[in-house]
Amino acid sequence: MDNNKLVVIREYDSINDAEWDKSILEGEGIYAMIRNEIMSAIYPTGIMPAQLVVQSKDKSKAEEILEAYASE
């Protein structure tokens, strides 16, 4: 299994929301990046959402961290 494979954990209509969650993950030491960042800003909402991706080995931890922040 390739632990460096990137997987999508969330999709966003707002680049600001995607950047916020990315910064939370990076603050916790998890590598994260946003796919479709420019395209989601150009196209209408829902056509091409921004995708937050992490390494597959970090997927569970990343989802847990974002859930904890969402419930605060």
Coordinates of C-alpha atoms in Angstrom, one line a residue:
M1 CA 0.0 0.0 0.0
D2 CA 1.3 3.4 -0.9
N3 CA 1.0 5.7 2.2
N4 CA 1.9 8.7 0.2
K5 CA -1.2 8.5 -2.0
L6 CA -3.4 11.6 -1.6
V7 CA -7.1 11.2 -0.8
V8 CA -9.9 13.7 -0.8
I9 CA -11.4 14.1 2.7
R10 CA -13.7 17.2 2.0
E11 CA -15.1 19.3 -0.8
Y12 CA -15.9 23.0 -0.5
D13 CA -17.8 25.6 -2.4
S14 CA -15.8 28.3 -0.5
I15 CA -12.0 28.6 -0.9
N16 CA -11.9 30.4 2.5
D17 CA -13.4 27.4 4.2
A18 CA -11.0 25.0 2.5
E19 CA -8.0 27.2 3.4
W20 CA -9.2 27.3 7.1
D21 CA -9.4 23.6 7.4
K22 CA -6.1 23.2 5.6
S23 CA -4.4 25.5 8.1
I24 CA -6.0 23.5 11.0
L25 CA -4.5 20.3 9.7
E26 CA -1.1 21.8 9.0
G27 CA -1.1 23.2 12.6
E28 CA -1.6 19.6 13.8
G29 CA 1.4 18.4 11.6
I30 CA -0.7 16.9 8.8
Y31 CA 0.3 17.6 5.2
A32 CA -2.7 18.9 3.3
M33 CA -3.3 20.6 0.0
I34 CA -6.2 22.0 -2.0
R35 CA -7.1 20.7 -5.4
N36 CA -9.1 22.8 -7.9
E37 CA -8.4 26.0 -5.9
I38 CA -8.3 28.4 -8.8
M39 CA -11.1 26.6 -10.8
S40 CA -13.5 26.6 -7.9
A41 CA -13.1 30.3 -7.6
I42 CA -13.8 30.9 -11.3
Y43 CA -16.7 28.5 -11.9
P44 CA -20.2 28.9 -10.3
T45 CA -20.8 27.2 -6.9
G46 CA -21.0 23.4 -7.2
I47 CA -19.5 23.1 -10.7
M48 CA -15.9 22.4 -9.5
P49 CA -15.6 22.3 -5.7
A50 CA -12.2 22.8 -4.0
Q51 CA -11.0 19.5 -2.6
L52 CA -9.0 19.1 0.6
V53 CA -6.6 16.2 0.3
V54 CA -4.2 14.5 2.7
Q55 CA -2.0 11.5 2.6
S56 CA -4.0 8.3 2.9
K57 CA -2.1 7.3 6.1
D58 CA -3.4 10.5 7.7
K59 CA -7.0 10.3 6.6
S60 CA -8.6 9.1 9.8
K61 CA -6.6 11.5 12.0
A62 CA -7.4 14.4 9.7
E63 CA -11.1 13.7 9.7
E64 CA -11.1 13.3 13.5
I65 CA -9.3 16.7 13.9
L66 CA -11.8 18.5 11.6
E67 CA -14.8 17.0 13.3
A68 CA -13.4 18.1 16.7
Y69 CA -13.0 21.7 15.4
A70 CA -16.5 21.6 13.8
S71 CA -18.2 20.6 17.1
E72 CA -16.6 23.5 19.1

